């Protein structure tokens, strides 16, 4: 067990910290400043390719709400590709870093600090797509918080809009143990992101950086079928799931899953 970073507060029993609101205490400034070392924008750009851009364009998407902006990677990519993007996050430290990253690339982010569970208190517009990427949805520990957030995403979408939500492949981690190709999401060299503790209600990840600093995030290990079921139950009718950006995959093979949920209402044929 590694020593916890003194800036992060998990108390005397870190594996019992299972609260949706705790993420703001986890994303301390020094951790946020190092986050881009973990991602490595250039390598992630190459590994991800134009998956999200092509997915959005194929559906005629123009206006996008990025509800988990983080340090701005996807907001910047989509802005550069010509989409109208609004960037939201619950962490003010992340939003400040994202704005700075965009400005360094000649772009201006339209940012808003917002809690997903009450998204429509802050954002009063409709969008063609909502994206929730970077394994961010796993910060919600209570099922009622997850349902509330998904309902808020649904309400924010136009009638034929889509939600794109990703997650780690927690089924693989829970059932077979952790292994990562370190290829698609966390591409930084000499940086590691690995689970320190896992059970059905918690995945506590440890992040090690080249300067020997260590940080932690406590997250809920979402199983694939559970996530899809929640999406259906809040109203999304058709959901496609990709594994490491592939439509066909073995259940435990991919590191990450991407769910694409459609809001468009399709009437069922009535029986005679």
mmCIF file of C-alpha atoms in Angstrom:
data_model
loop_
_atom_site.group_PDB
_atom_site.id
_atom_site.type_symbol
_atom_site.label_atom_id
_atom_site.label_comp_id
_atom_site.label_asym_id
_atom_site.label_seq_id
_atom_site.Cartn_x
_atom_site.Cartn_y
_atom_site.Cartn_z
ATOM 1 C CA UNK A 1 0.000 0.000 0.000
ATOM 2 C CA UNK A 2 1.478 3.318 -1.055
ATOM 3 C CA UNK A 3 1.448 6.474 1.020
ATOM 4 C CA UNK A 4 -1.477 8.781 0.294
ATOM 5 C CA UNK A 5 -0.817 12.281 -0.985
ATOM 6 C CA UNK A 6 -1.220 14.683 1.953
ATOM 7 C CA UNK A 7 -3.234 17.129 -0.180
ATOM 8 C CA UNK A 8 -5.965 14.562 -0.724
ATOM 9 C CA UNK A 9 -8.248 13.744 2.182
ATOM 10 C CA UNK A 10 -9.579 10.177 2.440
ATOM 11 C CA UNK A 11 -9.578 9.875 6.223
ATOM 12 C CA UNK A 12 -8.301 6.882 8.183
ATOM 13 C CA UNK A 13 -10.107 4.268 6.067
ATOM 14 C CA UNK A 14 -9.855 5.295 2.375
ATOM 15 C CA UNK A 15 -11.687 2.254 1.038
ATOM 16 C CA UNK A 16 -14.831 3.324 2.889
ATOM 17 C CA UNK A 17 -14.994 6.711 1.141
ATOM 18 C CA UNK A 18 -17.879 6.044 -1.226
ATOM 19 C CA UNK A 19 -19.620 9.374 -1.725
ATOM 20 C CA UNK A 20 -20.569 11.073 -4.983
ATOM 21 C CA UNK A 21 -19.534 14.509 -3.706
ATOM 22 C CA UNK A 22 -16.041 13.475 -2.640
ATOM 23 C CA UNK A 23 -14.485 13.838 -6.102
ATOM 24 C CA UNK A 24 -14.024 17.582 -5.601
ATOM 25 C CA UNK A 25 -11.667 16.856 -2.710
ATOM 26 C CA UNK A 26 -9.809 14.314 -4.824
ATOM 27 C CA UNK A 27 -9.038 16.639 -7.733
ATOM 28 C CA UNK A 28 -6.673 18.889 -5.819
ATOM 29 C CA UNK A 29 -4.734 21.520 -7.752
ATOM 30 C CA UNK A 30 -1.431 19.634 -7.838
ATOM 31 C CA UNK A 31 -3.186 16.522 -9.211
ATOM 32 C CA UNK A 32 -5.003 18.545 -11.877
ATOM 33 C CA UNK A 33 -1.720 20.138 -12.928
ATOM 34 C CA UNK A 34 -0.309 16.653 -13.564
ATOM 35 C CA UNK A 35 -3.394 15.227 -15.265
ATOM 36 C CA UNK A 36 -2.180 15.989 -18.768
ATOM 37 C CA UNK A 37 0.999 14.015 -18.092
ATOM 38 C CA UNK A 38 -1.274 11.046 -17.521
ATOM 39 C CA UNK A 39 -3.324 11.583 -20.665
ATOM 40 C CA UNK A 40 -0.578 12.767 -23.063
ATOM 41 C CA UNK A 41 -2.797 14.678 -25.497
ATOM 42 C CA UNK A 42 -0.728 13.924 -28.594
ATOM 43 C CA UNK A 43 -0.599 10.157 -27.995
ATOM 44 C CA UNK A 44 -4.261 9.977 -27.060
ATOM 45 C CA UNK A 45 -5.126 11.972 -30.175
ATOM 46 C CA UNK A 46 -3.365 9.335 -32.280
ATOM 47 C CA UNK A 47 -4.802 6.304 -30.469
ATOM 48 C CA UNK A 48 -8.371 7.612 -30.403
ATOM 49 C CA UNK A 49 -8.300 8.887 -33.983
ATOM 50 C CA UNK A 50 -11.477 10.568 -35.225
ATOM 51 C CA UNK A 51 -13.853 8.108 -33.553
ATOM 52 C CA UNK A 52 -15.958 10.697 -31.726
ATOM 53 C CA UNK A 53 -15.755 13.290 -34.485
ATOM 54 C CA UNK A 54 -16.967 10.825 -37.111
ATOM 55 C CA UNK A 55 -19.633 9.458 -34.773
ATOM 56 C CA UNK A 56 -21.062 12.936 -34.205
ATOM 57 C CA UNK A 57 -20.816 14.018 -37.835
ATOM 58 C CA UNK A 58 -22.531 10.851 -39.045
ATOM 59 C CA UNK A 59 -25.579 11.858 -37.013
ATOM 60 C CA UNK A 60 -25.580 15.499 -38.104
ATOM 61 C CA UNK A 61 -24.609 16.735 -34.632
ATOM 62 C CA UNK A 62 -23.739 20.424 -34.333
ATOM 63 C CA UNK A 63 -24.184 21.472 -30.678
ATOM 64 C CA UNK A 64 -22.364 19.431 -28.022
ATOM 65 C CA UNK A 65 -22.393 19.629 -24.239
ATOM 66 C CA UNK A 66 -19.241 18.153 -22.721
ATOM 67 C CA UNK A 67 -20.340 17.460 -19.144
ATOM 68 C CA UNK A 68 -17.005 16.002 -17.984
ATOM 69 C CA UNK A 69 -14.589 18.469 -19.545
ATOM 70 C CA UNK A 70 -11.657 17.669 -17.270
ATOM 71 C CA UNK A 71 -8.585 19.431 -18.654
ATOM 72 C CA UNK A 72 -10.363 19.975 -21.957
ATOM 73 C CA UNK A 73 -9.089 17.269 -24.291
ATOM 74 C CA UNK A 74 -12.393 16.426 -26.000
ATOM 75 C CA UNK A 75 -13.785 19.963 -25.875
ATOM 76 C CA UNK A 76 -10.680 21.217 -27.662
ATOM 77 C CA UNK A 77 -10.787 18.398 -30.216
ATOM 78 C CA UNK A 78 -14.437 19.027 -31.034
ATOM 79 C CA UNK A 79 -14.021 22.798 -31.179
ATOM 80 C CA UNK A 80 -11.098 22.330 -33.560
ATOM 81 C CA UNK A 81 -13.310 20.123 -35.720
ATOM 82 C CA UNK A 82 -15.984 22.838 -35.991
ATOM 83 C CA UNK A 83 -18.554 21.756 -33.399
ATOM 84 C CA UNK A 84 -20.347 24.269 -31.168
ATOM 85 C CA UNK A 85 -19.209 23.119 -27.717
ATOM 86 C CA UNK A 86 -20.204 24.061 -24.176
ATOM 87 C CA UNK A 87 -17.795 22.690 -21.560
ATOM 88 C CA UNK A 88 -19.024 21.773 -18.083
ATOM 89 C CA UNK A 89 -17.354 20.159 -15.092
ATOM 90 C CA UNK A 90 -17.963 19.911 -11.364
ATOM 91 C CA UNK A 91 -14.346 20.756 -10.540
ATOM 92 C CA UNK A 92 -13.358 24.433 -10.799
ATOM 93 C CA UNK A 93 -9.699 23.374 -10.872
ATOM 94 C CA UNK A 94 -10.340 21.235 -13.946
ATOM 95 C CA UNK A 95 -12.273 23.997 -15.721
ATOM 96 C CA UNK A 96 -9.484 26.511 -15.097
ATOM 97 C CA UNK A 97 -6.940 24.078 -16.538
ATOM 98 C CA UNK A 98 -9.184 23.310 -19.522
ATOM 99 C CA UNK A 99 -9.642 26.998 -20.312
ATOM 100 C CA UNK A 100 -5.875 27.518 -20.167
ATOM 101 C CA UNK A 101 -5.221 24.495 -22.403
ATOM 102 C CA UNK A 102 -7.699 25.752 -24.998
ATOM 103 C CA UNK A 103 -6.304 29.286 -24.921
ATOM 104 C CA UNK A 104 -2.803 27.912 -25.508
ATOM 105 C CA UNK A 105 -4.179 26.372 -28.708
ATOM 106 C CA UNK A 106 -5.884 29.569 -29.848
ATOM 107 C CA UNK A 107 -9.374 28.550 -28.735
ATOM 108 C CA UNK A 108 -11.813 29.955 -26.189
ATOM 109 C CA UNK A 109 -13.895 27.486 -24.200
ATOM 110 C CA UNK A 110 -17.393 28.405 -23.072
ATOM 111 C CA UNK A 111 -17.238 26.901 -19.580
ATOM 112 C CA UNK A 112 -19.717 26.363 -16.762
ATOM 113 C CA UNK A 113 -19.319 24.673 -13.399
ATOM 114 C CA UNK A 114 -22.216 22.283 -12.950
ATOM 115 C CA UNK A 115 -23.296 19.282 -10.912
ATOM 116 C CA UNK A 116 -24.770 16.624 -13.208
ATOM 117 C CA UNK A 117 -27.578 15.863 -10.774
ATOM 118 C CA UNK A 118 -28.907 19.409 -11.161
ATOM 119 C CA UNK A 119 -27.545 20.158 -14.611
ATOM 120 C CA UNK A 120 -30.644 21.981 -15.808
ATOM 121 C CA UNK A 121 -30.471 24.468 -12.948
ATOM 122 C CA UNK A 122 -27.296 25.795 -14.542
ATOM 123 C CA UNK A 123 -27.660 25.029 -18.235
ATOM 124 C CA UNK A 124 -30.844 26.221 -19.927
ATOM 125 C CA UNK A 125 -30.134 25.175 -23.502
ATOM 126 C CA UNK A 126 -30.762 22.098 -25.613
ATOM 127 C CA UNK A 127 -28.012 20.158 -27.342
ATOM 128 C CA UNK A 128 -27.710 17.621 -30.141
ATOM 129 C CA UNK A 129 -25.271 15.542 -28.089
ATOM 130 C CA UNK A 130 -24.100 15.196 -24.505
ATOM 131 C CA UNK A 131 -20.700 13.592 -23.972
ATOM 132 C CA UNK A 132 -19.556 12.224 -20.615
ATOM 133 C CA UNK A 133 -16.072 10.818 -21.186
ATOM 134 C CA UNK A 134 -12.895 9.966 -19.294
ATOM 135 C CA UNK A 135 -14.514 7.322 -17.041
ATOM 136 C CA UNK A 136 -16.142 10.250 -15.255
ATOM 137 C CA UNK A 137 -19.580 8.725 -14.640
ATOM 138 C CA UNK A 138 -18.005 6.326 -12.151
ATOM 139 C CA UNK A 139 -17.589 9.191 -9.674
ATOM 140 C CA UNK A 140 -21.262 8.714 -8.767
ATOM 141 C CA UNK A 141 -21.612 6.128 -6.006
ATOM 142 C CA UNK A 142 -25.345 6.155 -5.263
ATOM 143 C CA UNK A 143 -27.767 4.673 -7.772
ATOM 144 C CA UNK A 144 -30.219 7.539 -7.310
ATOM 145 C CA UNK A 145 -27.394 9.952 -8.238
ATOM 146 C CA UNK A 146 -26.674 7.975 -11.399
ATOM 147 C CA UNK A 147 -30.353 7.898 -12.355
ATOM 148 C CA UNK A 148 -30.722 11.624 -11.654
ATOM 149 C CA UNK A 149 -27.667 12.508 -13.737
ATOM 150 C CA UNK A 150 -28.806 10.371 -16.684
ATOM 151 C CA UNK A 151 -32.260 11.960 -16.490
ATOM 152 C CA UNK A 152 -30.663 15.417 -16.559
ATOM 153 C CA UNK A 153 -28.581 14.445 -19.605
ATOM 154 C CA UNK A 154 -31.733 13.129 -21.280
ATOM 155 C CA UNK A 155 -33.664 16.344 -20.578
ATOM 156 C CA UNK A 156 -30.839 18.482 -21.981
ATOM 157 C CA UNK A 157 -30.891 16.676 -25.332
ATOM 158 C CA UNK A 158 -32.950 17.586 -28.358
ATOM 159 C CA UNK A 159 -35.585 14.978 -29.212
ATOM 160 C CA UNK A 160 -33.246 13.123 -31.598
ATOM 161 C CA UNK A 161 -30.052 13.735 -29.616
ATOM 162 C CA UNK A 162 -27.509 11.236 -28.350
ATOM 163 C CA UNK A 163 -25.581 10.629 -25.142
ATOM 164 C CA UNK A 164 -22.027 9.309 -25.419
ATOM 165 C CA UNK A 165 -20.777 7.930 -22.123
ATOM 166 C CA UNK A 166 -17.652 5.897 -21.492
ATOM 167 C CA UNK A 167 -16.314 3.791 -18.636
ATOM 168 C CA UNK A 168 -13.527 1.420 -17.790
ATOM 169 C CA UNK A 169 -14.274 -2.222 -18.459
ATOM 170 C CA UNK A 170 -14.990 -2.952 -14.808
ATOM 171 C CA UNK A 171 -16.414 -6.386 -15.638
ATOM 172 C CA UNK A 172 -12.927 -7.435 -16.657
ATOM 173 C CA UNK A 173 -11.317 -5.863 -13.588
ATOM 174 C CA UNK A 174 -13.821 -7.442 -11.184
ATOM 175 C CA UNK A 175 -13.944 -10.867 -12.814
ATOM 176 C CA UNK A 176 -10.417 -11.391 -14.114
ATOM 177 C CA UNK A 177 -8.206 -8.817 -12.402
ATOM 178 C CA UNK A 178 -6.626 -5.685 -13.820
ATOM 179 C CA UNK A 179 -4.550 -5.569 -16.972
ATOM 180 C CA UNK A 180 -4.210 -2.597 -19.270
ATOM 181 C CA UNK A 181 -2.759 -2.102 -22.720
ATOM 182 C CA UNK A 182 -2.060 1.507 -21.650
ATOM 183 C CA UNK A 183 -2.931 2.512 -25.185
ATOM 184 C CA UNK A 184 -6.179 4.396 -25.550
ATOM 185 C CA UNK A 185 -6.890 6.719 -22.629
ATOM 186 C CA UNK A 186 -3.927 7.117 -20.303
ATOM 187 C CA UNK A 187 -1.052 7.321 -22.755
ATOM 188 C CA UNK A 188 1.577 9.199 -20.754
ATOM 189 C CA UNK A 189 5.063 7.694 -20.514
ATOM 190 C CA UNK A 190 6.339 6.617 -17.085
ATOM 191 C CA UNK A 191 2.893 7.274 -15.612
ATOM 192 C CA UNK A 192 0.651 4.539 -14.234
ATOM 193 C CA UNK A 193 -3.039 4.326 -13.362
ATOM 194 C CA UNK A 194 -3.847 1.049 -11.614
ATOM 195 C CA UNK A 195 -6.386 -0.191 -9.058
ATOM 196 C CA UNK A 196 -5.082 -0.429 -5.516
ATOM 197 C CA UNK A 197 -8.286 -1.943 -4.143
ATOM 198 C CA UNK A 198 -11.406 -3.321 -5.857
ATOM 199 C CA UNK A 199 -14.700 -4.749 -4.680
ATOM 200 C CA UNK A 200 -18.234 -4.630 -6.118
ATOM 201 C CA UNK A 201 -18.784 -1.163 -4.647
ATOM 202 C CA UNK A 202 -15.387 0.516 -5.041
ATOM 203 C CA UNK A 203 -12.452 0.766 -7.417
ATOM 204 C CA UNK A 204 -9.706 2.767 -5.727
ATOM 205 C CA UNK A 205 -7.151 3.755 -8.362
ATOM 206 C CA UNK A 206 -3.589 4.837 -7.693
ATOM 207 C CA UNK A 207 -1.839 7.293 -10.044
ATOM 208 C CA UNK A 208 1.967 7.358 -9.992
ATOM 209 C CA UNK A 209 3.973 10.091 -11.717
ATOM 210 C CA UNK A 210 7.651 10.340 -12.723
ATOM 211 C CA UNK A 211 8.455 12.710 -9.839
ATOM 212 C CA UNK A 212 7.373 9.921 -7.424
ATOM 213 C CA UNK A 213 4.171 11.722 -6.477
ATOM 214 C CA UNK A 214 1.108 9.537 -5.924
ATOM 215 C CA UNK A 215 -2.597 10.374 -6.010
ATOM 216 C CA UNK A 216 -5.808 8.367 -5.662
ATOM 217 C CA UNK A 217 -9.357 8.390 -6.998
ATOM 218 C CA UNK A 218 -12.239 6.404 -5.512
ATOM 219 C CA UNK A 219 -14.755 5.295 -8.145
ATOM 220 C CA UNK A 220 -17.741 3.009 -8.486
ATOM 221 C CA UNK A 221 -17.073 -0.057 -10.702
ATOM 222 C CA UNK A 222 -19.929 0.062 -13.187
ATOM 223 C CA UNK A 223 -20.729 -3.199 -14.906
ATOM 224 C CA UNK A 224 -21.595 -2.903 -18.595
ATOM 225 C CA UNK A 225 -25.095 -4.411 -18.457
ATOM 226 C CA UNK A 226 -25.969 -2.324 -15.405
ATOM 227 C CA UNK A 227 -24.993 0.930 -17.134
ATOM 228 C CA UNK A 228 -26.997 0.020 -20.215
ATOM 229 C CA UNK A 229 -30.014 -0.928 -18.099
ATOM 230 C CA UNK A 230 -29.995 2.425 -16.309
ATOM 231 C CA UNK A 231 -29.863 4.227 -19.645
ATOM 232 C CA UNK A 232 -32.870 2.277 -20.910
ATOM 233 C CA UNK A 233 -34.812 2.910 -17.714
ATOM 234 C CA UNK A 234 -34.414 6.707 -17.891
ATOM 235 C CA UNK A 235 -35.733 6.697 -21.470
ATOM 236 C CA UNK A 236 -32.949 5.985 -23.954
ATOM 237 C CA UNK A 237 -34.298 3.417 -26.403
ATOM 238 C CA UNK A 238 -31.372 2.280 -28.529
ATOM 239 C CA UNK A 239 -27.863 1.847 -27.114
ATOM 240 C CA UNK A 240 -24.727 0.759 -28.935
ATOM 241 C CA UNK A 241 -21.611 -0.190 -26.975
ATOM 242 C CA UNK A 242 -18.089 -0.128 -28.387
ATOM 243 C CA UNK A 243 -15.032 -1.771 -26.859
ATOM 244 C CA UNK A 244 -11.846 0.287 -27.351
ATOM 245 C CA UNK A 245 -13.661 1.994 -30.264
ATOM 246 C CA UNK A 246 -14.613 -1.313 -31.942
ATOM 247 C CA UNK A 247 -18.187 -2.432 -32.520
ATOM 248 C CA UNK A 248 -17.340 -6.124 -32.121
ATOM 249 C CA UNK A 249 -15.290 -7.275 -29.146
ATOM 250 C CA UNK A 250 -14.888 -10.000 -26.554
ATOM 251 C CA UNK A 251 -16.465 -9.008 -23.240
ATOM 252 C CA UNK A 252 -13.255 -8.901 -21.187
ATOM 253 C CA UNK A 253 -10.859 -7.741 -23.909
ATOM 254 C CA UNK A 254 -11.209 -3.930 -24.073
ATOM 255 C CA UNK A 255 -9.834 -1.494 -21.505
ATOM 256 C CA UNK A 256 -12.695 0.954 -22.046
ATOM 257 C CA UNK A 257 -16.312 0.843 -23.184
ATOM 258 C CA UNK A 258 -18.167 3.609 -25.021
ATOM 259 C CA UNK A 259 -21.983 3.656 -24.862
ATOM 260 C CA UNK A 260 -23.922 5.615 -27.487
ATOM 261 C CA UNK A 261 -27.524 6.107 -26.365
ATOM 262 C CA UNK A 262 -30.195 7.583 -28.623
ATOM 263 C CA UNK A 263 -33.019 9.720 -27.325
ATOM 264 C CA UNK A 264 -35.117 9.494 -30.497
ATOM 265 C CA UNK A 265 -38.528 8.069 -29.689
ATOM 266 C CA UNK A 266 -39.621 5.147 -31.845
ATOM 267 C CA UNK A 267 -43.175 3.919 -31.527
ATOM 268 C CA UNK A 268 -43.639 0.185 -31.241
ATOM 269 C CA UNK A 269 -45.947 -1.465 -33.727
ATOM 270 C CA UNK A 270 -49.363 -2.009 -32.194
ATOM 271 C CA UNK A 271 -50.733 -5.524 -32.185
ATOM 272 C CA UNK A 272 -53.920 -6.146 -34.104
#
